[in-house]
Short mmCIF file of C-alpha atoms in Angstrom, two decimals:
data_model
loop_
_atom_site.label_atom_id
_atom_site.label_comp_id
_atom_site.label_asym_id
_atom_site.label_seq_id
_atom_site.Cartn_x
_atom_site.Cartn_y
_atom_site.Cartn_z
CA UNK A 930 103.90 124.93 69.20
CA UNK A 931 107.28 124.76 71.10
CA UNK A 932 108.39 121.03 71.90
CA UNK A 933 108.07 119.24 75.23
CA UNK A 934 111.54 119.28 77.28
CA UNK A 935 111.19 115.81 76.57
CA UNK A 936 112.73 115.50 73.25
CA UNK A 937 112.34 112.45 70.88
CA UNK A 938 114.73 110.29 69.34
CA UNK A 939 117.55 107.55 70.09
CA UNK A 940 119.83 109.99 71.78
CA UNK A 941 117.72 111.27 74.14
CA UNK A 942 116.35 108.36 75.12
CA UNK A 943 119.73 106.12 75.83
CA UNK A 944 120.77 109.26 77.45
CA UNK A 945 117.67 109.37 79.81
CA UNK A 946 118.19 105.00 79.94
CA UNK A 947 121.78 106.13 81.17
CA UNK A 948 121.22 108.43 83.79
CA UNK A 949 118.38 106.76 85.17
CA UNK A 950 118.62 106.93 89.24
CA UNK A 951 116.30 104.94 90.85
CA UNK A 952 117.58 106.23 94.67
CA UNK A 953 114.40 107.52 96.24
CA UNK A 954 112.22 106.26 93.66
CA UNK A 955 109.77 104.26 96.06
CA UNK A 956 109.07 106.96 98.23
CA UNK A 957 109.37 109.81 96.12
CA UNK A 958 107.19 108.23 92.67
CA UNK A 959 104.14 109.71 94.20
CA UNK A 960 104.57 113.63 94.72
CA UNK A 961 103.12 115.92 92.41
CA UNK A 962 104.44 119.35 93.43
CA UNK A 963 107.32 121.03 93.56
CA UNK A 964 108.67 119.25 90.87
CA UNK A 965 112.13 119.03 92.13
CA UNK A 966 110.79 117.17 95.15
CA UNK A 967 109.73 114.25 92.46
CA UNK A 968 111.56 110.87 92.01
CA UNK A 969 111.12 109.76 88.30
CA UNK A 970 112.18 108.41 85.38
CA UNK A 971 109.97 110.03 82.68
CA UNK A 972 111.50 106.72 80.60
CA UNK A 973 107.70 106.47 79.79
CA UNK A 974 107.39 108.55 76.28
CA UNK A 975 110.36 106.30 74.66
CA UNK A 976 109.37 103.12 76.57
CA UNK A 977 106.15 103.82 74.74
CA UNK A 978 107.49 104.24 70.93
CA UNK A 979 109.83 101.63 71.46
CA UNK A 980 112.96 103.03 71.47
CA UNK A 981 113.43 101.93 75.09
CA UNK A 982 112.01 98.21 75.66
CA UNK A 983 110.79 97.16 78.72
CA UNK A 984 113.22 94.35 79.17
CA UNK A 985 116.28 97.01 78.91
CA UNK A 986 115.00 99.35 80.67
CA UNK A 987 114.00 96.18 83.48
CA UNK A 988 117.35 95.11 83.14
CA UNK A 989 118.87 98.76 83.92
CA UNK A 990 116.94 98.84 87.10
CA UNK A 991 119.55 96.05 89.00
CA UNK A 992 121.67 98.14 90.57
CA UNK A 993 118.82 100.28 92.42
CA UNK A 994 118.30 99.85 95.82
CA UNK A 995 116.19 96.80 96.94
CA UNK A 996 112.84 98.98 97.50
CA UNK A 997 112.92 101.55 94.28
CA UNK A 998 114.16 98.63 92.37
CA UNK A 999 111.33 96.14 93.43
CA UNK A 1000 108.71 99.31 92.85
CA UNK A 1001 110.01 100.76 89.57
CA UNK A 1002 110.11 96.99 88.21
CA UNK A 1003 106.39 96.72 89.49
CA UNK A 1004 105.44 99.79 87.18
CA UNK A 1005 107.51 98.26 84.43
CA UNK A 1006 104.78 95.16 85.19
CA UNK A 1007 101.92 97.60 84.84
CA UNK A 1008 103.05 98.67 81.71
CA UNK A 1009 103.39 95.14 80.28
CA UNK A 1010 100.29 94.17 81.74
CA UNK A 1011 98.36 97.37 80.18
CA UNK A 1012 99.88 95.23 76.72
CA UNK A 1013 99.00 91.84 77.14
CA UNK A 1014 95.46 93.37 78.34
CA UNK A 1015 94.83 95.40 75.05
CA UNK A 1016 96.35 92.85 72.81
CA UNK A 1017 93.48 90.35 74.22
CA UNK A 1018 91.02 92.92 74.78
CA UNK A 1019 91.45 95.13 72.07
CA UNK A 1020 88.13 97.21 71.32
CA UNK A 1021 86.12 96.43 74.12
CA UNK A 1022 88.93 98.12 76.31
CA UNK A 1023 86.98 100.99 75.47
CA UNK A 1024 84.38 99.70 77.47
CA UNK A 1025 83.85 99.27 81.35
CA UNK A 1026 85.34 96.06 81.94
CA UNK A 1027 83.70 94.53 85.08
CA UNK A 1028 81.86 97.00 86.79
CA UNK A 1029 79.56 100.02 85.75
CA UNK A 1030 80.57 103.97 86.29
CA UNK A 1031 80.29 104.64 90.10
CA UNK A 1032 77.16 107.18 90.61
CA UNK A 1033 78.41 110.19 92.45
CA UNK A 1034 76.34 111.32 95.18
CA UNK A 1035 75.96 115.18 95.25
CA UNK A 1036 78.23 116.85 98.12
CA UNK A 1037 77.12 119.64 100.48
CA UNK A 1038 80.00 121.90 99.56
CA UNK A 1039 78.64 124.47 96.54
CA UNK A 1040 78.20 123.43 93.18
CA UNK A 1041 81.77 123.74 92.30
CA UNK A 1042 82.50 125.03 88.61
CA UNK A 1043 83.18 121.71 87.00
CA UNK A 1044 79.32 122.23 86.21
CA UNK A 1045 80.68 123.60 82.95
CA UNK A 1046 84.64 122.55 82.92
CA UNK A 1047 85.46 119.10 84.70
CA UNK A 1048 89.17 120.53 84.59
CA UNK A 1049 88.77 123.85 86.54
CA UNK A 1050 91.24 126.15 85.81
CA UNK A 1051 90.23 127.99 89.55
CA UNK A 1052 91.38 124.32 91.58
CA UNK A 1053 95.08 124.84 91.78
CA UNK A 1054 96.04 121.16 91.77
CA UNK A 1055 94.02 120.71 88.95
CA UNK A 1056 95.67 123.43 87.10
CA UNK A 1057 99.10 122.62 88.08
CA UNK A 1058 98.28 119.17 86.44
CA UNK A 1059 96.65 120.55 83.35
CA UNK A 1060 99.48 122.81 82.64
CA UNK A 1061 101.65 120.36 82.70
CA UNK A 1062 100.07 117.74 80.60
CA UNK A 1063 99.99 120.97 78.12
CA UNK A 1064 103.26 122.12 78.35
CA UNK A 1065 105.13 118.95 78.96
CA UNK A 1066 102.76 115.90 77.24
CA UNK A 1067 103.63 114.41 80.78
CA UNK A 1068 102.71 113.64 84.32
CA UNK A 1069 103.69 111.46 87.33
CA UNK A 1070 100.97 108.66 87.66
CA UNK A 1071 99.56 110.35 90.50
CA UNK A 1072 98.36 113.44 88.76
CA UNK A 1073 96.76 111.50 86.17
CA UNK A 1074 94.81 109.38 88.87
CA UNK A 1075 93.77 113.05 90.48
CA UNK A 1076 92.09 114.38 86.82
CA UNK A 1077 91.26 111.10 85.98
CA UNK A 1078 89.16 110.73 89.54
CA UNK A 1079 88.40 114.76 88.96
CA UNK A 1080 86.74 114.42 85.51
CA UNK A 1081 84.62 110.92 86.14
CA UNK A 1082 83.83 111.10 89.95
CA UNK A 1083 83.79 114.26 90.94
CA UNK A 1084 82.53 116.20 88.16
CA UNK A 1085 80.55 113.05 86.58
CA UNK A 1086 81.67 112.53 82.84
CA UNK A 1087 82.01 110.06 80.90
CA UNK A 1088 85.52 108.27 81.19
CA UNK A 1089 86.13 107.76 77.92
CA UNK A 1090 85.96 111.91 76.57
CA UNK A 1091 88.35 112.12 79.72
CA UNK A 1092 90.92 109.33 78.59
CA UNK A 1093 90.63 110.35 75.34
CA UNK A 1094 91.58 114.63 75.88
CA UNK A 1095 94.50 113.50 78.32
CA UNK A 1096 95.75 111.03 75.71
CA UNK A 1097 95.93 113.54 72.92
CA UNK A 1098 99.18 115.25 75.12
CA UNK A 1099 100.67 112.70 76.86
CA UNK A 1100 103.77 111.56 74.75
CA UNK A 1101 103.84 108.31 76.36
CA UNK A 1102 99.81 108.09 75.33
CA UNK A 1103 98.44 104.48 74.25
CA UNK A 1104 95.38 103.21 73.89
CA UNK A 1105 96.55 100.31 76.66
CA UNK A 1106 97.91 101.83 79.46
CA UNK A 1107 95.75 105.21 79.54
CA UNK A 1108 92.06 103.36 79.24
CA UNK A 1109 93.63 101.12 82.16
CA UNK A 1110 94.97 103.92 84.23
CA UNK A 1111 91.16 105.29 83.79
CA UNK A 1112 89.06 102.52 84.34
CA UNK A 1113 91.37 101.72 87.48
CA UNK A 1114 90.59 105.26 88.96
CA UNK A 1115 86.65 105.39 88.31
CA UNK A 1116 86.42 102.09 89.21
CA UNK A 1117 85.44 100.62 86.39
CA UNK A 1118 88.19 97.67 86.59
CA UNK A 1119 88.07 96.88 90.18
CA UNK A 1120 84.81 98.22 91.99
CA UNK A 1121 86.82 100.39 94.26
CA UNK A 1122 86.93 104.55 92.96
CA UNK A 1123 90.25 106.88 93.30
CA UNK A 1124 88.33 109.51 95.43
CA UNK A 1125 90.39 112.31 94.90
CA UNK A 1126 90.44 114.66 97.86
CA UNK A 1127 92.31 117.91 99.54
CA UNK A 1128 94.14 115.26 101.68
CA UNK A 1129 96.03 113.62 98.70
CA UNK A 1130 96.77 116.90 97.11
CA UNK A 1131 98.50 118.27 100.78
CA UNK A 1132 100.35 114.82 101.23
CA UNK A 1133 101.27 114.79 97.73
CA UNK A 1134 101.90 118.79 97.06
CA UNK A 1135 102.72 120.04 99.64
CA UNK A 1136 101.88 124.24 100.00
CA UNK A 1137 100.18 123.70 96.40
CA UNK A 1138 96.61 124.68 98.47
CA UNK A 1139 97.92 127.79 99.87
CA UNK A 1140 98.37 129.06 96.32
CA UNK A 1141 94.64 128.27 95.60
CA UNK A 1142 92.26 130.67 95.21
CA UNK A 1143 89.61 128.11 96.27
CA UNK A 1144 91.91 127.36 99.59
CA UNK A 1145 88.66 128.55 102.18
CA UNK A 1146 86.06 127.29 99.82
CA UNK A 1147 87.95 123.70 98.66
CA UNK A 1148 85.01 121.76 96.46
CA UNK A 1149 87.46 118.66 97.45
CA UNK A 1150 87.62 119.18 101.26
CA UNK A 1151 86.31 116.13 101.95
CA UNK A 1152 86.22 112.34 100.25
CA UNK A 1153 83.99 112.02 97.24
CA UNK A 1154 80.29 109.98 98.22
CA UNK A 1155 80.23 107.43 95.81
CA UNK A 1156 78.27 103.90 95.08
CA UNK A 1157 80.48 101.59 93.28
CA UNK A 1158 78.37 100.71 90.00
CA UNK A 1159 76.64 97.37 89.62
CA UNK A 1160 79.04 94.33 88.26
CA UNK A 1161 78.84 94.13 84.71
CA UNK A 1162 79.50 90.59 82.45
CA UNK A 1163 83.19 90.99 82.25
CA UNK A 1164 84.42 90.15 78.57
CA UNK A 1165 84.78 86.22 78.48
CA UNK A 1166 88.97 86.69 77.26
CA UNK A 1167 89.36 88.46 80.62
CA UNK A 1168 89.01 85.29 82.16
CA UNK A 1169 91.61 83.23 79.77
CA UNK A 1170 91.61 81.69 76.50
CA UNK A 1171 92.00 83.80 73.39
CA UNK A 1172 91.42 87.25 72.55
CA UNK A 1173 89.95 89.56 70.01
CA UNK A 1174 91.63 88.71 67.06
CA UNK A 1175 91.63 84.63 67.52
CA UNK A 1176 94.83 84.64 69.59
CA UNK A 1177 96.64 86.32 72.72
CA UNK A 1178 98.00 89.30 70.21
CA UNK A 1179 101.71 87.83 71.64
CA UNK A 1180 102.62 87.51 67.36
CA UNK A 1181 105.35 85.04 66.78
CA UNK A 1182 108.40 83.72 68.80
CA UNK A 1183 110.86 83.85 66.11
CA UNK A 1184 111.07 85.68 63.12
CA UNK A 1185 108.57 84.41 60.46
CA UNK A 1186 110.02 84.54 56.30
CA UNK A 1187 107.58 83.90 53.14
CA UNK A 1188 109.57 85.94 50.82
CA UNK A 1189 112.04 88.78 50.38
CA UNK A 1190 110.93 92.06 51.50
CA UNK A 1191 112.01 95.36 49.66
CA UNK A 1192 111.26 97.87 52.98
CA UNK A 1193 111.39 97.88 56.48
CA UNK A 1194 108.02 98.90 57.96
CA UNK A 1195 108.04 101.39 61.27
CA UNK A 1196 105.02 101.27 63.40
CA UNK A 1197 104.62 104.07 65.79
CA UNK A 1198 104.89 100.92 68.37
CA UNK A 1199 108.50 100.42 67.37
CA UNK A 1200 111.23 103.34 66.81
CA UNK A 1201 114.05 102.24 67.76
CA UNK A 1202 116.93 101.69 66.31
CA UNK A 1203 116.62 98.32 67.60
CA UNK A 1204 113.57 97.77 65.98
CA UNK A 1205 113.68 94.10 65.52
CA UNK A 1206 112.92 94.39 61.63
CA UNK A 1207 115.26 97.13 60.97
CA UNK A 1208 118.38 95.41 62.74
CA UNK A 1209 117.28 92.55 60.78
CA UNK A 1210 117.29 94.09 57.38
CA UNK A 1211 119.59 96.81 57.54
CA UNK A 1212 120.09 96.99 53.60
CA UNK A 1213 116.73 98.12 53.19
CA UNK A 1214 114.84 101.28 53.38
CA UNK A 1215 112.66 101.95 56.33
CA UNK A 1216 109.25 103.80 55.85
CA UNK A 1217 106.61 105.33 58.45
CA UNK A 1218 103.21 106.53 57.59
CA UNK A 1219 101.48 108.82 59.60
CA UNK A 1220 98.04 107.73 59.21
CA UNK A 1221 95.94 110.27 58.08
CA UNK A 1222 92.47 109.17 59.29
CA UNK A 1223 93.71 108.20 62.24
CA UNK A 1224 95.29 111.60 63.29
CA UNK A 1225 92.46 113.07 61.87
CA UNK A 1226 90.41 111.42 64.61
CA UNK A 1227 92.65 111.38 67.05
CA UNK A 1228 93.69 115.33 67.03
CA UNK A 1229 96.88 114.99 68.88
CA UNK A 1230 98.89 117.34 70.45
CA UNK A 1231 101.80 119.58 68.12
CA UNK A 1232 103.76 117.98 71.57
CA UNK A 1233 103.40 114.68 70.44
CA UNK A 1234 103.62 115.28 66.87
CA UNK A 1235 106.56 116.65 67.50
CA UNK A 1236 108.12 114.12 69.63
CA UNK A 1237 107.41 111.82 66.54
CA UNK A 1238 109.09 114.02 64.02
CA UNK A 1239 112.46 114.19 65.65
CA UNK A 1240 112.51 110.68 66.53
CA UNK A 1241 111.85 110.05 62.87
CA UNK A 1242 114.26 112.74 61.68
CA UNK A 1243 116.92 110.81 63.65
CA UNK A 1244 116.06 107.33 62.09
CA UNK A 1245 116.22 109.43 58.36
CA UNK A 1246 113.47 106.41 57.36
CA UNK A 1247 111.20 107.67 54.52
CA UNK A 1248 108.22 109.38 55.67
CA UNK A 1249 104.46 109.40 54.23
CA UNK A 1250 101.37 110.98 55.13
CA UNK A 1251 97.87 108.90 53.90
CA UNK A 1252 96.22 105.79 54.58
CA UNK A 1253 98.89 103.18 55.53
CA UNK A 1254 97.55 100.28 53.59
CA UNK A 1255 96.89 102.59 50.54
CA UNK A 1256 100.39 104.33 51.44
CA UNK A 1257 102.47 100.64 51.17
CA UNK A 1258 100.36 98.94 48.98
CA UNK A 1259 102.54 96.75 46.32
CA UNK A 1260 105.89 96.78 48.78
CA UNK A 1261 107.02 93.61 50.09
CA UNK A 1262 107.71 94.52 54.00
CA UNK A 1263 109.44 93.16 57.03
CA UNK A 1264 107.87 94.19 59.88
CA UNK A 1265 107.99 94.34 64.13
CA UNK A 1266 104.71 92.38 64.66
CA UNK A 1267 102.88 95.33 67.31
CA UNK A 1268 100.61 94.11 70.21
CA UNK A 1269 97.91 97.07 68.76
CA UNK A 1270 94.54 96.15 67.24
CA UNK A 1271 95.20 98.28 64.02
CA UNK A 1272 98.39 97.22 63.37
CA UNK A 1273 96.64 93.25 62.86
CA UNK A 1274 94.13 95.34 60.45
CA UNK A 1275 96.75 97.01 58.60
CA UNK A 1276 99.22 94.14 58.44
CA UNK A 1277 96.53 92.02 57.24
CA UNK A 1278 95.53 93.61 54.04
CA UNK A 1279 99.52 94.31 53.14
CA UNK A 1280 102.28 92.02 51.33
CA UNK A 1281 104.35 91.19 55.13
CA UNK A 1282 106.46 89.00 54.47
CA UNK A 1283 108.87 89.26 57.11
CA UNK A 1284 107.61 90.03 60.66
CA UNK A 1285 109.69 90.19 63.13
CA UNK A 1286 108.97 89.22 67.33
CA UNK A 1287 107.93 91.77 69.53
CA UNK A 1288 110.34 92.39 72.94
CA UNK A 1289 108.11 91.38 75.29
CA UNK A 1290 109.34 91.36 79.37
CA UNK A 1291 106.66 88.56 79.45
CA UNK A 1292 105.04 86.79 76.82
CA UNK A 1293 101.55 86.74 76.68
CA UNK A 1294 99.40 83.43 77.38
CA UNK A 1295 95.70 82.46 77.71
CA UNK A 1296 95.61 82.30 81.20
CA UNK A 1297 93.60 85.14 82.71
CA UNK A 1298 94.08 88.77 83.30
CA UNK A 1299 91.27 89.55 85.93
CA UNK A 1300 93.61 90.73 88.13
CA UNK A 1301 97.02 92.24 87.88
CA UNK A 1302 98.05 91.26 91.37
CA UNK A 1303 98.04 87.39 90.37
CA UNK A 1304 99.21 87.96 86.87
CA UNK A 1305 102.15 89.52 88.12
CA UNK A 1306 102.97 86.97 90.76
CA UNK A 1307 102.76 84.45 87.66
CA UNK A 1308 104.69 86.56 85.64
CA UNK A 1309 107.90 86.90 87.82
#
């Protein structure tokens, strides 16, 4: 499996954090296809392991102009949000949070092929998409919203198989940000579906449906017919108070000591070299487990595996393979508290007795997270 032009480590991402230019960004975020017509950052991947944080690469964003500054530091929002959401939420994520899947009412173009493949390779923007999340273990937001709105509206799956094949590729891939990204196209979030159509995919690639060989027979011609599903009983943390594991998953403000630890603990959360605990305790040894069961479950890409081995190879931290709790049992660790459901499992049943505050942009609260339009006006 070759690796993704995105490579992994500390290098290549405070060279990306350095030659990040934001000029175009606003107008330019959206677009698909040709590629060199894009205006990116793909900061996502390292933002995502930790070896970027969201308040440096927030901070690096000053000098853009006004409107790619205010958008880019919007997505940076999204991203925290997606954190504070999951570290309240946690499991039930998983589930449709307010609303149930939108019913898709059958269209009078010809049973397209999705039938048997909700990803059909014979839809050129779909394939141009699917390649990429192959080849790459990335795409802009916008192609993610068009397979996303493909694989749940138009061809009438079940979100989570969808979330769950895109998130083995994507090297930027949590739990957080891709089940929001989903339940925000479906519908399941807000009650209003992503209803991917031919007239997004000619705004947003242009000349990509002239290379179709579905061009005079487009099963996307026309807006999907949906009904938004029927309001569910939103989880009662949504609303404020505290979350799945007794608290708002923020972990502690300062740095919290009961003893002397003997190894720095990586999560995949937290790569850096600036990982709190390993700046902290730089005399130690630093160990990462790749978690067996997990991966077994999982079934991630070679991309992403890959991206984690050279990121790794750079830190030169010990590395095991096994059950993480059976892997550090008997080790007194200092750890980056994670805002991740099974990292407060594993930490639990381990000797940590060092952890460390995670970076957050904004600190999580109990007030609610209905909606990220007010949470990020409170959050500024």
């Amino acid at each position: 499996m070759a690796a993704s032009p995105i490579r992994g480590g500390q290098a290549a991402a405070d060279a990306a954090l350095a030659g990040l230019d934001l000029s175009g960004y606003a107008a330019g975020r959206s677009r698909v296809w040709p590629r060199q017509r894009r205006a990116t950052s793909r900061l996502s991947p390292y933002v995502r392991h930790g070896l970027l944080t969201l308040p440096a690469v927030w901070a690096a964003a000053a000098g853009a102009p006004a409107a790619d500054r205010a958008k880019f530091r919007e997505e940076l929002l999204w991203q925290e949000y997606a954190r504070h959401l999951y570290a309240r939420l946690g499991p039930a994520t998983a589930r449709s949070l307010r609303f149930a899947e939108p019913v898709a009412v059958p269209s009078p173009v010809p049973v397209p092929a999705w039938e048997r493949e909700p990803w059909p390779a014979e839809m050129a923007c779909v394939a141009t998409c699917t390649a990429e999340l192959h080849q790459d273990g990335w795409l802009v937001n916008q192609a993610r919203m068009w397979l996303a709105s493909q694989y749940a509206v138009r061809a009438g799956r079940d979100w989570r198989e969808g979330a769950d094949r895109m998130y083995r590729h994507l090297l930027d891939g949590s739990a957080a940000a891709n089940r929001l990204g989903w339940q925000w196209a479906v519908g399941t979030a807000t009650g209003r579906v992503y209803g991917f159509s031919r007239q997004q995919v000619e705004a947003r690639a242009p000349g990509l449906c002239g290379t179709c060989a579905l061009q005079r027979a487009c099963p996307i011609q026309d807006w999907p017919e949906v009904q938004t599903g029927a309001r569910l009983q939103a989880p009662a943390a949504l609303s404020g108070g505290r979350g799945w594991g007794g608290d708002s998953g923020a972990g502690p403000r300062r740095a919290e000591l009961s003893g002397d630890p003997q190894a720095v603990w990586l999560t995949a959360e937290s790569l850096g070299r600036g990982d709190p605990a390993l700046v902290a305790h730089p005399q130690l040894p630093a160990v990462f487990v790749f978690d067996e069961p997990l991966l077994a479950r999982l079934r991630l890409s070679g991309k992403r595996l890959v991206f984690l081995a050279e990121t790794l190879a750079e830190l030169g931290c010990e590395v095991r393979l096994g059950d993480p709790v059976s892997e550090l049992a008997g080790r007194r660790l200092a750890v980056t508290h994670a805002p991740v459901p099974g990292f407060a499992r594993r930490a639990a049943r381990l000797d940590v007795v060092a952890r460390h505050p995670w970076p957050w942009l904004r600190r999580p609260g109990t007030g609610s997270l209905r909606s990220f339009s007010a949470w990020a006006r409170s959050a500024r």
